[in-house]
Amino acid sequence: MTVLLGCIADDFTGATDLANNLVRAGMRVVQTIGVPQEPLAAEVDAVVVALKSRTIAPGEAVAQSLDALRWLQAQGAQQIYFKYCSTFDSTPEGNIGPVTEALMDALDTDLTIATPAFPDNKRTVFKGYLFAGEVLLNESGMQNHPLTPMTDANLVRVLQAQTRRKVGLIDHVAVAQGPAAIGERIAQLRAQGVGIAIVDAVSNDDLLRLGPALAQMPLVTAGSGVAIGLAANFGIAPSSAASALPAASGLGAVVSGSCSLATNRQVQHFIASGRPALAIDPLRIAAGVDVVAEALAWAAPLVESGPVLVYSTAESGAVKSVQGRLGVEEAGAMVERTIAAIARGLVAQGVRQLVVAGGETSGACVQALGIAQLQIGAQIDPGVPWCHAAAEAAGGTGLHIALKSGNFGTDDFFSKAFTVIG
Ligand code: ADP
């Protein structure tokens, strides 16, 4: 079993975003939660190791990334892809520069590329400047990000401040001409001693022209956009077979700890369609009521006849009031623990198709269910694929799970998810 493309992603939802793009390009993909202790559980073309290394200390990010690299190499990975955010989220110290440099050293390579361009998501790079939508990165709101404020849109400058390697630019003139011109520009930069080349790309066509020029690079660093041009280098074309998962079986359920606007609409839609739904009250959890046991006793007789929903989802006013009484962090962690315990209980009742709403809530549920690897299937809505967790999760039978972050999905998402899997 040999993996073609081994990916290291610096956060969980970013990893899913990359995995989703690779599947759409025709690759069979597994996403792992952290660096696995065990070998790969399925035969796939690409693996995405999800780290949480975007804002931790650079030394720790480097150590985790090298750990991921060693595991990917042990699985036979032929090319390594370091994935970061399409807004190039980093602090003045890194971690994009330090991690790239460490991976280059470990792979003994003198040149790689760096581009967060993802035109489908309105992230474009021109003359080395990153645009988010219609404006430069530093005018997009990202200049005020609480953890990674981006005050300069010039990626050559931003990256140069984080690395000892010389940073250069493959500009749009070369990219527009195609792989041969890109290759010539790479040779020029290499002769000038450049180690990391920012790449301009303003359209998917640019990314598809870039792909062939990267075929021989041991390391590629990028957002998730560059992925669309890499599968062809391995002789892989888009195919629905890439997203095939084991047949779904068992009962269905939704747990939701997301309070985003879209999730509020999805909960209302599910209730309005006459399906069973139970609200969780954080104040009752705080008062010591065994809300988990209550929810499972409620669900047991209902879940046999169709998907049920257990939710703490509330409008912002109610959330603020709970946070005011319990504290923001404490309320969040308490609700996450409760929902994760309910998810485990539902699986024990025979649920094998589980939808989880909420980014942090998803992390808590995946951890509580002991899920280490997820095979990525077809998307239900953009950015939200059905996934399959191998047998050791869910007591030896496997589990289909969809992890929906905040504002993703149409209003009927909670019912639609079970229709598309059926
Ligand atoms: P999203 O993807 O929509 O941001 P998350 O799960 O990442 O959703 O974050 C929602 C946070 O709000 C979680 O920490 C969750 O535990 C918390 N939470 C959920 N319901 C409530 C509630 N009713 N009151 C207060 N906090 C809540």
CSV table of N, CA and C in Angstrom, one decimal, residues 146-302:
chain,number,residue,atom,x,y,z
A,146,PRO,N,-7.6,38.2,15.8
A,146,PRO,CA,-7.1,38.1,17.2
A,146,PRO,C,-5.8,37.4,17.3
A,147,LEU,N,-5.5,36.3,16.5
A,147,LEU,CA,-4.3,35.5,16.7
A,147,LEU,C,-3.3,35.8,15.7
A,148,THR,N,-3.7,36.0,14.4
A,148,THR,CA,-2.8,36.1,13.3
A,148,THR,C,-3.1,37.4,12.5
A,149,PRO,N,-2.9,38.6,13.0
A,149,PRO,CA,-3.2,39.8,12.2
A,149,PRO,C,-2.3,39.9,11.0
A,150,MET,N,-2.9,40.0,9.8
A,150,MET,CA,-2.1,40.1,8.6
A,150,MET,C,-2.1,41.6,8.1
A,151,THR,N,-1.0,42.3,8.4
A,151,THR,CA,-1.0,43.7,8.1
A,151,THR,C,-0.2,44.0,6.8
A,152,ASP,N,0.2,43.0,6.1
A,152,ASP,CA,1.0,43.2,4.8
A,152,ASP,C,0.5,42.2,3.8
A,153,ALA,N,0.0,42.6,2.7
A,153,ALA,CA,-0.5,41.7,1.7
A,153,ALA,C,0.6,41.1,0.8
A,154,ASN,N,1.9,41.7,0.9
A,154,ASN,CA,3.0,41.3,0.0
A,154,ASN,C,3.6,40.0,0.6
A,155,LEU,N,3.3,38.9,-0.1
A,155,LEU,CA,3.7,37.6,0.5
A,155,LEU,C,5.2,37.3,0.5
A,156,VAL,N,5.9,37.9,-0.5
A,156,VAL,CA,7.3,37.8,-0.5
A,156,VAL,C,7.9,38.4,0.7
A,157,ARG,N,7.4,39.6,1.1
A,157,ARG,CA,7.9,40.2,2.3
A,157,ARG,C,7.5,39.5,3.6
A,158,VAL,N,6.2,39.0,3.6
A,158,VAL,CA,5.7,38.3,4.8
A,158,VAL,C,6.5,37.1,5.1
A,159,LEU,N,6.7,36.3,4.0
A,159,LEU,CA,7.4,35.0,4.2
A,159,LEU,C,8.9,35.2,4.5
A,160,GLN,N,9.5,36.3,3.8
A,160,GLN,CA,10.9,36.5,4.0
A,160,GLN,C,11.3,36.8,5.5
A,161,ALA,N,10.3,37.4,6.1
A,161,ALA,CA,10.5,37.8,7.6
A,161,ALA,C,10.5,36.5,8.4
A,162,GLN,N,10.0,35.4,7.9
A,162,GLN,CA,9.9,34.2,8.7
A,162,GLN,C,10.9,33.1,8.4
A,163,THR,N,11.8,33.4,7.4
A,163,THR,CA,12.7,32.3,7.0
A,163,THR,C,14.1,32.8,6.6
A,164,ARG,N,15.1,32.0,6.8
A,164,ARG,CA,16.5,32.3,6.3
A,164,ARG,C,16.6,32.0,4.9
A,165,ARG,N,15.8,31.2,4.3
A,165,ARG,CA,15.9,30.9,2.8
A,165,ARG,C,15.4,32.1,2.1
A,166,LYS,N,16.0,32.3,0.9
A,166,LYS,CA,15.7,33.5,0.1
A,166,LYS,C,14.3,33.3,-0.6
A,167,VAL,N,13.4,34.3,-0.5
A,167,VAL,CA,12.1,34.2,-1.1
A,167,VAL,C,12.0,34.9,-2.4
A,168,GLY,N,11.4,34.3,-3.4
A,168,GLY,CA,11.3,35.0,-4.7
A,168,GLY,C,9.9,34.9,-5.2
A,169,LEU,N,9.7,35.2,-6.5
A,169,LEU,CA,8.3,35.2,-7.1
A,169,LEU,C,8.3,34.6,-8.5
A,170,ILE,N,7.3,33.7,-8.7
A,170,ILE,CA,7.0,33.2,-10.0
A,170,ILE,C,5.8,34.0,-10.4
A,171,ASP,N,6.0,35.1,-11.2
A,171,ASP,CA,4.9,36.0,-11.4
A,171,ASP,C,3.9,35.5,-12.5
A,172,HIS,N,2.8,36.3,-12.7
A,172,HIS,CA,1.7,35.8,-13.5
A,172,HIS,C,2.1,35.7,-15.0
A,173,VAL,N,3.1,36.5,-15.4
A,173,VAL,CA,3.6,36.4,-16.8
A,173,VAL,C,4.0,35.0,-17.1
A,174,ALA,N,4.8,34.4,-16.2
A,174,ALA,CA,5.2,33.0,-16.4
A,174,ALA,C,4.1,32.0,-16.2
A,175,VAL,N,3.3,32.2,-15.2
A,175,VAL,CA,2.2,31.3,-14.9
A,175,VAL,C,1.2,31.3,-16.1
A,176,ALA,N,0.9,32.4,-16.7
A,176,ALA,CA,-0.1,32.5,-17.8
A,176,ALA,C,0.4,31.7,-19.0
A,177,GLN,N,1.8,31.6,-19.2
A,177,GLN,CA,2.3,31.0,-20.4
A,177,GLN,C,2.3,29.4,-20.2
A,178,GLY,N,2.3,28.9,-19.0
A,178,GLY,CA,2.2,27.5,-18.9
A,178,GLY,C,3.4,26.8,-18.3
A,179,PRO,N,3.3,25.5,-18.2
A,179,PRO,CA,4.3,24.7,-17.4
A,179,PRO,C,5.8,25.0,-17.9
A,180,ALA,N,6.0,25.1,-19.2
A,180,ALA,CA,7.4,25.3,-19.6
A,180,ALA,C,8.0,26.6,-19.1
A,181,ALA,N,7.2,27.7,-19.3
A,181,ALA,CA,7.6,29.0,-18.8
A,181,ALA,C,7.8,29.0,-17.3
A,182,ILE,N,6.9,28.3,-16.6
A,182,ILE,CA,7.0,28.2,-15.1
A,182,ILE,C,8.3,27.5,-14.8
A,183,GLY,N,8.6,26.4,-15.5
A,183,GLY,CA,9.8,25.7,-15.3
A,183,GLY,C,11.1,26.5,-15.5
A,184,GLU,N,11.0,27.4,-16.6
A,184,GLU,CA,12.2,28.3,-16.8
A,184,GLU,C,12.4,29.3,-15.7
A,185,ARG,N,11.2,29.8,-15.2
A,185,ARG,CA,11.3,30.8,-14.1
A,185,ARG,C,11.9,30.1,-12.9
A,186,ILE,N,11.5,28.9,-12.6
A,186,ILE,CA,12.0,28.1,-11.5
A,186,ILE,C,13.5,28.0,-11.6
A,187,ALA,N,14.0,27.7,-12.8
A,187,ALA,CA,15.4,27.5,-13.0
A,187,ALA,C,16.2,28.8,-12.8
A,188,GLN,N,15.6,29.9,-13.2
A,188,GLN,CA,16.2,31.3,-13.0
A,188,GLN,C,16.3,31.6,-11.5
A,189,LEU,N,15.2,31.3,-10.8
A,189,LEU,CA,15.2,31.6,-9.4
A,189,LEU,C,16.2,30.8,-8.6
A,190,ARG,N,16.3,29.5,-9.0
A,190,ARG,CA,17.2,28.6,-8.4
A,190,ARG,C,18.6,29.1,-8.6
A,191,ALA,N,18.9,29.6,-9.8
A,191,ALA,CA,20.3,30.2,-10.1
A,191,ALA,C,20.5,31.4,-9.2
A,192,GLN,N,19.5,32.1,-8.8
A,192,GLN,CA,19.6,33.3,-8.0
A,192,GLN,C,19.7,33.0,-6.5
A,193,GLY,N,19.6,31.7,-6.2
A,193,GLY,CA,19.7,31.3,-4.8
A,193,GLY,C,18.4,31.3,-4.1
A,194,VAL,N,17.3,31.5,-4.8
A,194,VAL,CA,15.9,31.5,-4.2
A,194,VAL,C,15.6,30.1,-3.7
A,195,GLY,N,15.0,30.0,-2.5
A,195,GLY,CA,14.6,28.7,-1.9
A,195,GLY,C,13.1,28.5,-1.9
A,196,ILE,N,12.4,29.6,-1.7
A,196,ILE,CA,10.9,29.5,-1.7
A,196,ILE,C,10.3,30.5,-2.7
A,197,ALA,N,9.5,30.0,-3.6
A,197,ALA,CA,9.0,30.9,-4.6
A,197,ALA,C,7.5,31.1,-4.4
A,198,ILE,N,7.1,32.3,-4.1
A,198,ILE,CA,5.6,32.7,-4.1
A,198,ILE,C,5.1,32.5,-5.5
A,199,VAL,N,3.9,32.0,-5.7
A,199,VAL,CA,3.4,31.9,-7.1
A,199,VAL,C,2.1,32.7,-7.3
A,200,ASP,N,2.1,33.5,-8.3
A,200,ASP,CA,0.8,34.2,-8.7
A,200,ASP,C,-0.2,33.2,-9.2
A,201,ALA,N,-1.4,33.3,-8.9
A,201,ALA,CA,-2.5,32.6,-9.5
A,201,ALA,C,-3.8,33.3,-9.3
A,202,VAL,N,-4.5,33.6,-10.3
A,202,VAL,CA,-5.8,34.3,-10.2
A,202,VAL,C,-7.0,33.5,-10.7
A,203,SER,N,-6.7,32.3,-11.2
A,203,SER,CA,-7.8,31.5,-11.7
A,203,SER,C,-7.5,30.0,-11.5
A,204,ASN,N,-8.5,29.2,-11.6
A,204,ASN,CA,-8.3,27.7,-11.6
A,204,ASN,C,-7.4,27.3,-12.8
A,205,ASP,N,-7.5,28.0,-13.9
A,205,ASP,CA,-6.6,27.7,-15.1
A,205,ASP,C,-5.1,27.9,-14.7
A,206,ASP,N,-4.9,29.0,-13.9
A,206,ASP,CA,-3.5,29.2,-13.5
A,206,ASP,C,-3.0,28.0,-12.6
A,207,LEU,N,-3.9,27.5,-11.7
A,207,LEU,CA,-3.5,26.4,-10.9
A,207,LEU,C,-3.3,25.1,-11.7
A,208,LEU,N,-4.1,24.9,-12.7
A,208,LEU,CA,-4.0,23.7,-13.6
A,208,LEU,C,-2.7,23.8,-14.4
A,209,ARG,N,-2.3,25.1,-14.8
A,209,ARG,CA,-1.0,25.2,-15.5
A,209,ARG,C,0.2,25.0,-14.6
A,210,LEU,N,0.0,25.4,-13.3
A,210,LEU,CA,1.1,25.2,-12.3
A,210,LEU,C,1.3,23.8,-12.0
A,211,GLY,N,0.3,23.0,-12.0
A,211,GLY,CA,0.4,21.6,-11.5
A,211,GLY,C,1.5,20.8,-12.2
A,212,PRO,N,1.6,20.7,-13.5
A,212,PRO,CA,2.6,19.9,-14.1
A,212,PRO,C,4.1,20.4,-13.8
A,213,ALA,N,4.2,21.7,-13.5
A,213,ALA,CA,5.6,22.2,-13.2
A,213,ALA,C,6.0,21.8,-11.8
A,214,LEU,N,5.1,21.2,-11.0
A,214,LEU,CA,5.4,20.8,-9.7
A,214,LEU,C,5.7,19.3,-9.5
A,215,ALA,N,5.6,18.6,-10.7
A,215,ALA,CA,5.6,17.1,-10.7
A,215,ALA,C,6.8,16.6,-10.0
A,216,GLN,N,8.0,17.2,-10.1
A,216,GLN,CA,9.2,16.6,-9.6
A,216,GLN,C,9.6,17.3,-8.2
A,217,MET,N,8.7,18.2,-7.7
A,217,MET,CA,9.1,18.8,-6.4
A,217,MET,C,8.8,17.9,-5.3
A,218,PRO,N,9.8,17.6,-4.4
A,218,PRO,CA,9.5,16.7,-3.3
A,218,PRO,C,8.6,17.4,-2.3
A,219,LEU,N,8.5,18.7,-2.3
A,219,LEU,CA,7.7,19.4,-1.3
A,219,LEU,C,7.0,20.6,-2.0
A,220,VAL,N,5.6,20.6,-1.8
A,220,VAL,CA,4.8,21.7,-2.2
A,220,VAL,C,4.2,22.4,-1.0
A,221,THR,N,4.2,23.7,-0.9
A,221,THR,CA,3.5,24.3,0.2
A,221,THR,C,2.4,25.3,-0.4
A,222,ALA,N,1.2,25.2,0.2
A,222,ALA,CA,0.1,26.0,-0.4
A,222,ALA,C,-1.1,26.0,0.5
A,223,GLY,N,-2.1,26.8,0.0
A,223,GLY,CA,-3.5,26.6,0.6
A,223,GLY,C,-4.1,25.3,0.0
A,224,SER,N,-5.4,25.2,-0.1
A,224,SER,CA,-5.9,24.0,-0.6
A,224,SER,C,-6.1,24.0,-2.2
A,225,GLY,N,-5.9,25.3,-2.8
A,225,GLY,CA,-6.2,25.4,-4.2
A,225,GLY,C,-5.2,24.7,-5.1
A,226,VAL,N,-3.9,24.7,-4.8
A,226,VAL,CA,-3.0,24.0,-5.7
A,226,VAL,C,-3.3,22.5,-5.9
A,227,ALA,N,-4.0,21.9,-4.9
A,227,ALA,CA,-4.4,20.5,-4.9
A,227,ALA,C,-5.1,20.1,-6.3
A,228,ILE,N,-5.8,21.1,-6.8
A,228,ILE,CA,-6.6,20.7,-8.0
A,228,ILE,C,-5.8,20.4,-9.2
A,229,GLY,N,-4.5,20.8,-9.2
A,229,GLY,CA,-3.6,20.6,-10.4
A,229,GLY,C,-2.6,19.5,-10.1
A,230,LEU,N,-2.7,18.8,-9.0
A,230,LEU,CA,-1.6,17.8,-8.7
A,230,LEU,C,-2.0,16.4,-9.1
A,231,ALA,N,-3.3,16.0,-9.0
A,231,ALA,CA,-3.7,14.6,-9.2
A,231,ALA,C,-3.3,14.1,-10.6
A,232,ALA,N,-3.4,15.0,-11.6
A,232,ALA,CA,-3.0,14.6,-13.0
A,232,ALA,C,-1.6,14.1,-13.1
A,233,ASN,N,-0.7,14.7,-12.2
A,233,ASN,CA,0.7,14.3,-12.3
A,233,ASN,C,0.9,12.8,-11.9
A,234,PHE,N,-0.1,12.3,-11.2
A,234,PHE,CA,0.0,10.9,-10.8
A,234,PHE,C,-0.9,10.0,-11.8
A,235,GLY,N,-1.3,10.6,-12.9
A,235,GLY,CA,-2.2,9.9,-13.8
A,235,GLY,C,-3.6,9.7,-13.3
A,236,ILE,N,-4.0,10.6,-12.4
A,236,ILE,CA,-5.4,10.4,-11.8
A,236,ILE,C,-6.3,11.5,-12.4
A,237,ALA,N,-7.5,11.1,-12.8
A,237,ALA,CA,-8.5,12.0,-13.3
A,237,ALA,C,-9.7,12.0,-12.4
A,238,PRO,N,-10.5,13.1,-12.4
A,238,PRO,CA,-11.7,13.1,-11.6
A,238,PRO,C,-12.6,11.9,-11.8
A,239,SER,N,-13.1,11.3,-10.8
A,239,SER,CA,-14.0,10.2,-10.9
A,239,SER,C,-14.8,10.0,-9.6
A,240,SER,N,-16.0,9.5,-9.8
A,240,SER,CA,-16.9,9.4,-8.6
A,240,SER,C,-16.4,8.2,-7.7
A,241,ALA,N,-15.5,7.4,-8.3
A,241,ALA,CA,-15.0,6.2,-7.5
A,241,ALA,C,-14.2,6.7,-6.4
A,242,ALA,N,-13.6,7.9,-6.5
A,242,ALA,CA,-12.7,8.5,-5.5
A,242,ALA,C,-13.4,8.7,-4.2
A,243,SER,N,-14.7,9.0,-4.3
A,243,SER,CA,-15.5,9.4,-3.1
A,243,SER,C,-16.3,8.2,-2.6
A,244,ALA,N,-16.1,7.0,-3.2
A,244,ALA,CA,-16.9,5.9,-2.7
A,244,ALA,C,-16.5,5.5,-1.3
A,245,LEU,N,-17.5,5.4,-0.4
A,245,LEU,CA,-17.3,4.9,0.9
A,245,LEU,C,-18.0,3.6,1.1
A,246,PRO,N,-17.7,2.8,2.2
A,246,PRO,CA,-18.4,1.6,2.4
A,246,PRO,C,-19.9,1.9,2.5
A,247,ALA,N,-20.8,0.9,2.2
A,247,ALA,CA,-22.2,1.2,2.2
A,247,ALA,C,-22.7,1.6,3.6
A,248,ALA,N,-23.6,2.6,3.6
A,248,ALA,CA,-24.1,3.1,4.9
A,248,ALA,C,-25.1,2.1,5.5
A,249,SER,N,-25.1,2.0,6.8
A,249,SER,CA,-26.2,1.1,7.5
A,249,SER,C,-26.5,1.8,8.8
A,250,GLY,N,-27.4,1.2,9.6
A,250,GLY,CA,-27.6,1.6,10.9
A,250,GLY,C,-28.5,2.9,11.0
A,251,LEU,N,-28.7,3.4,12.2
A,251,LEU,CA,-29.6,4.5,12.4
A,251,LEU,C,-28.9,5.8,12.2
A,252,GLY,N,-29.8,6.9,12.1
A,252,GLY,CA,-29.2,8.2,11.9
A,252,GLY,C,-29.5,9.2,13.0
A,253,ALA,N,-28.6,10.1,13.2
A,253,ALA,CA,-28.8,11.2,14.2
A,253,ALA,C,-28.0,12.4,13.9
A,254,VAL,N,-28.4,13.6,14.5
A,254,VAL,CA,-27.7,14.8,14.4
A,254,VAL,C,-27.5,15.3,15.8
A,255,VAL,N,-26.2,15.8,16.1
A,255,VAL,CA,-26.0,16.5,17.3
A,255,VAL,C,-25.4,17.9,16.9
A,256,SER,N,-25.9,18.9,17.5
A,256,SER,CA,-25.5,20.3,17.1
A,256,SER,C,-25.1,21.1,18.3
A,257,GLY,N,-23.9,21.6,18.3
A,257,GLY,CA,-23.5,22.6,19.3
A,257,GLY,C,-23.1,23.9,18.7
A,258,SER,N,-23.4,24.0,17.4
A,258,SER,CA,-23.1,25.3,16.7
A,258,SER,C,-24.2,26.3,16.9
A,259,CYS,N,-23.9,27.5,17.1
A,259,CYS,CA,-24.9,28.6,17.3
A,259,CYS,C,-24.8,29.6,16.1
A,260,SER,N,-24.2,29.2,15.1
A,260,SER,CA,-24.1,30.0,13.9
A,260,SER,C,-25.5,30.2,13.3
A,261,LEU,N,-25.6,31.3,12.5
A,261,LEU,CA,-26.9,31.6,11.9
A,261,LEU,C,-27.4,30.5,11.0
A,262,ALA,N,-26.5,29.9,10.2
A,262,ALA,CA,-27.0,28.8,9.3
A,262,ALA,C,-27.5,27.6,10.1
A,263,THR,N,-26.8,27.3,11.2
A,263,THR,CA,-27.2,26.2,12.0
A,263,THR,C,-28.5,26.4,12.7
A,264,ASN,N,-28.7,27.6,13.2
A,264,ASN,CA,-30.0,28.0,13.7
A,264,ASN,C,-31.2,27.7,12.7
A,265,ARG,N,-30.9,28.1,11.5
A,265,ARG,CA,-31.9,27.9,10.4
A,265,ARG,C,-32.1,26.4,10.2
A,266,GLN,N,-31.0,25.6,10.2
A,266,GLN,CA,-31.1,24.2,9.9
A,266,GLN,C,-31.9,23.5,11.1
A,267,VAL,N,-31.7,23.9,12.3
A,267,VAL,CA,-32.4,23.3,13.4
A,267,VAL,C,-33.9,23.6,13.2
A,268,GLN,N,-34.2,24.9,12.9
A,268,GLN,CA,-35.6,25.2,12.8
A,268,GLN,C,-36.3,24.4,11.6
A,269,HIS,N,-35.5,24.3,10.5
A,269,HIS,CA,-36.0,23.5,9.4
A,269,HIS,C,-36.3,22.1,9.8
A,270,PHE,N,-35.5,21.5,10.5
A,270,PHE,CA,-35.6,20.1,10.9
A,270,PHE,C,-36.9,19.9,11.8
A,271,ILE,N,-37.0,20.9,12.7
A,271,ILE,CA,-38.2,20.8,13.6
A,271,ILE,C,-39.5,21.1,12.8
A,272,ALA,N,-39.5,22.0,11.9
A,272,ALA,CA,-40.6,22.4,11.1
A,272,ALA,C,-41.0,21.2,10.2
A,273,SER,N,-40.1,20.4,9.9
A,273,SER,CA,-40.5,19.2,9.0
A,273,SER,C,-41.0,18.1,9.9
A,274,GLY,N,-41.3,18.3,11.1
A,274,GLY,CA,-42.0,17.3,12.0
A,274,GLY,C,-41.1,16.2,12.5
A,275,ARG,N,-39.8,16.4,12.5
A,275,ARG,CA,-38.9,15.3,13.0
A,275,ARG,C,-38.6,15.6,14.5
A,276,PRO,N,-38.2,14.5,15.2
A,276,PRO,CA,-38.0,14.6,16.6
A,276,PRO,C,-36.7,15.4,16.9
A,277,ALA,N,-36.8,16.4,17.8
A,277,ALA,CA,-35.7,17.2,18.2
A,277,ALA,C,-35.7,17.6,19.7
A,278,LEU,N,-34.6,17.5,20.3
A,278,LEU,CA,-34.5,17.8,21.8
A,278,LEU,C,-33.5,18.9,22.0
A,279,ALA,N,-33.9,20.0,22.7
A,279,ALA,CA,-33.0,21.1,23.1
A,279,ALA,C,-32.3,20.8,24.4
A,280,ILE,N,-31.0,21.1,24.4
A,280,ILE,CA,-30.2,20.9,25.6
A,280,ILE,C,-30.0,22.3,26.3
A,281,ASP,N,-30.3,22.4,27.5
A,281,ASP,CA,-30.2,23.7,28.2
A,281,ASP,C,-28.9,23.7,29.1
A,282,PRO,N,-28.0,24.6,28.7
A,282,PRO,CA,-26.7,24.6,29.4
A,282,PRO,C,-26.8,24.9,30.9
A,283,LEU,N,-27.9,25.7,31.3
A,283,LEU,CA,-28.0,26.0,32.7
A,283,LEU,C,-28.4,24.7,33.5
A,284,ARG,N,-29.1,23.8,32.9
A,284,ARG,CA,-29.5,22.6,33.6
A,284,ARG,C,-28.2,21.7,33.7
A,285,ILE,N,-27.3,21.7,32.7
A,285,ILE,CA,-26.1,21.0,32.8
A,285,ILE,C,-25.3,21.5,34.0
A,286,ALA,N,-25.2,22.9,34.0
A,286,ALA,CA,-24.5,23.5,35.1
A,286,ALA,C,-25.1,23.2,36.5
A,287,ALA,N,-26.4,23.0,36.5
A,287,ALA,CA,-27.0,22.7,37.8
A,287,ALA,C,-26.9,21.3,38.2
A,288,GLY,N,-26.2,20.5,37.4
A,288,GLY,CA,-25.9,19.1,37.8
A,288,GLY,C,-26.9,18.1,37.3
A,289,VAL,N,-27.8,18.5,36.5
A,289,VAL,CA,-28.8,17.5,36.0
A,289,VAL,C,-28.1,16.6,35.0
A,290,ASP,N,-28.4,15.3,35.0
A,290,ASP,CA,-27.8,14.4,34.1
A,290,ASP,C,-28.4,14.5,32.7
A,291,VAL,N,-28.1,15.5,32.0
A,291,VAL,CA,-28.7,15.8,30.7
A,291,VAL,C,-28.4,14.8,29.7
A,292,VAL,N,-27.2,14.1,29.8
A,292,VAL,CA,-26.8,13.1,28.8
A,292,VAL,C,-27.8,11.9,29.0
A,293,ALA,N,-28.0,11.4,30.2
A,293,ALA,CA,-28.9,10.3,30.4
A,293,ALA,C,-30.3,10.7,29.9
A,294,GLU,N,-30.8,11.9,30.2
A,294,GLU,CA,-32.1,12.3,29.8
A,294,GLU,C,-32.2,12.3,28.3
A,295,ALA,N,-31.2,12.8,27.6
A,295,ALA,CA,-31.2,12.9,26.1
A,295,ALA,C,-31.2,11.5,25.5
A,296,LEU,N,-30.5,10.6,26.1
A,296,LEU,CA,-30.4,9.2,25.5
A,296,LEU,C,-31.7,8.4,25.8
A,297,ALA,N,-32.3,8.7,26.9
A,297,ALA,CA,-33.6,8.0,27.2
A,297,ALA,C,-34.7,8.6,26.3
A,298,TRP,N,-34.6,9.9,26.0
A,298,TRP,CA,-35.5,10.5,25.0
A,298,TRP,C,-35.3,9.9,23.6
A,299,ALA,N,-34.1,9.7,23.2
A,299,ALA,CA,-33.8,9.3,21.8
A,299,ALA,C,-34.1,7.8,21.6
A,300,ALA,N,-33.9,7.0,22.6
A,300,ALA,CA,-33.9,5.5,22.4
A,300,ALA,C,-35.1,5.0,21.6
A,301,PRO,N,-36.4,5.4,22.0
A,301,PRO,CA,-37.5,4.8,21.3
A,301,PRO,C,-37.7,5.5,19.9
A,302,LEU,N,-37.2,6.8,19.8
A,302,LEU,CA,-37.5,7.5,18.6
A,302,LEU,C,-36.5,7.2,17.4
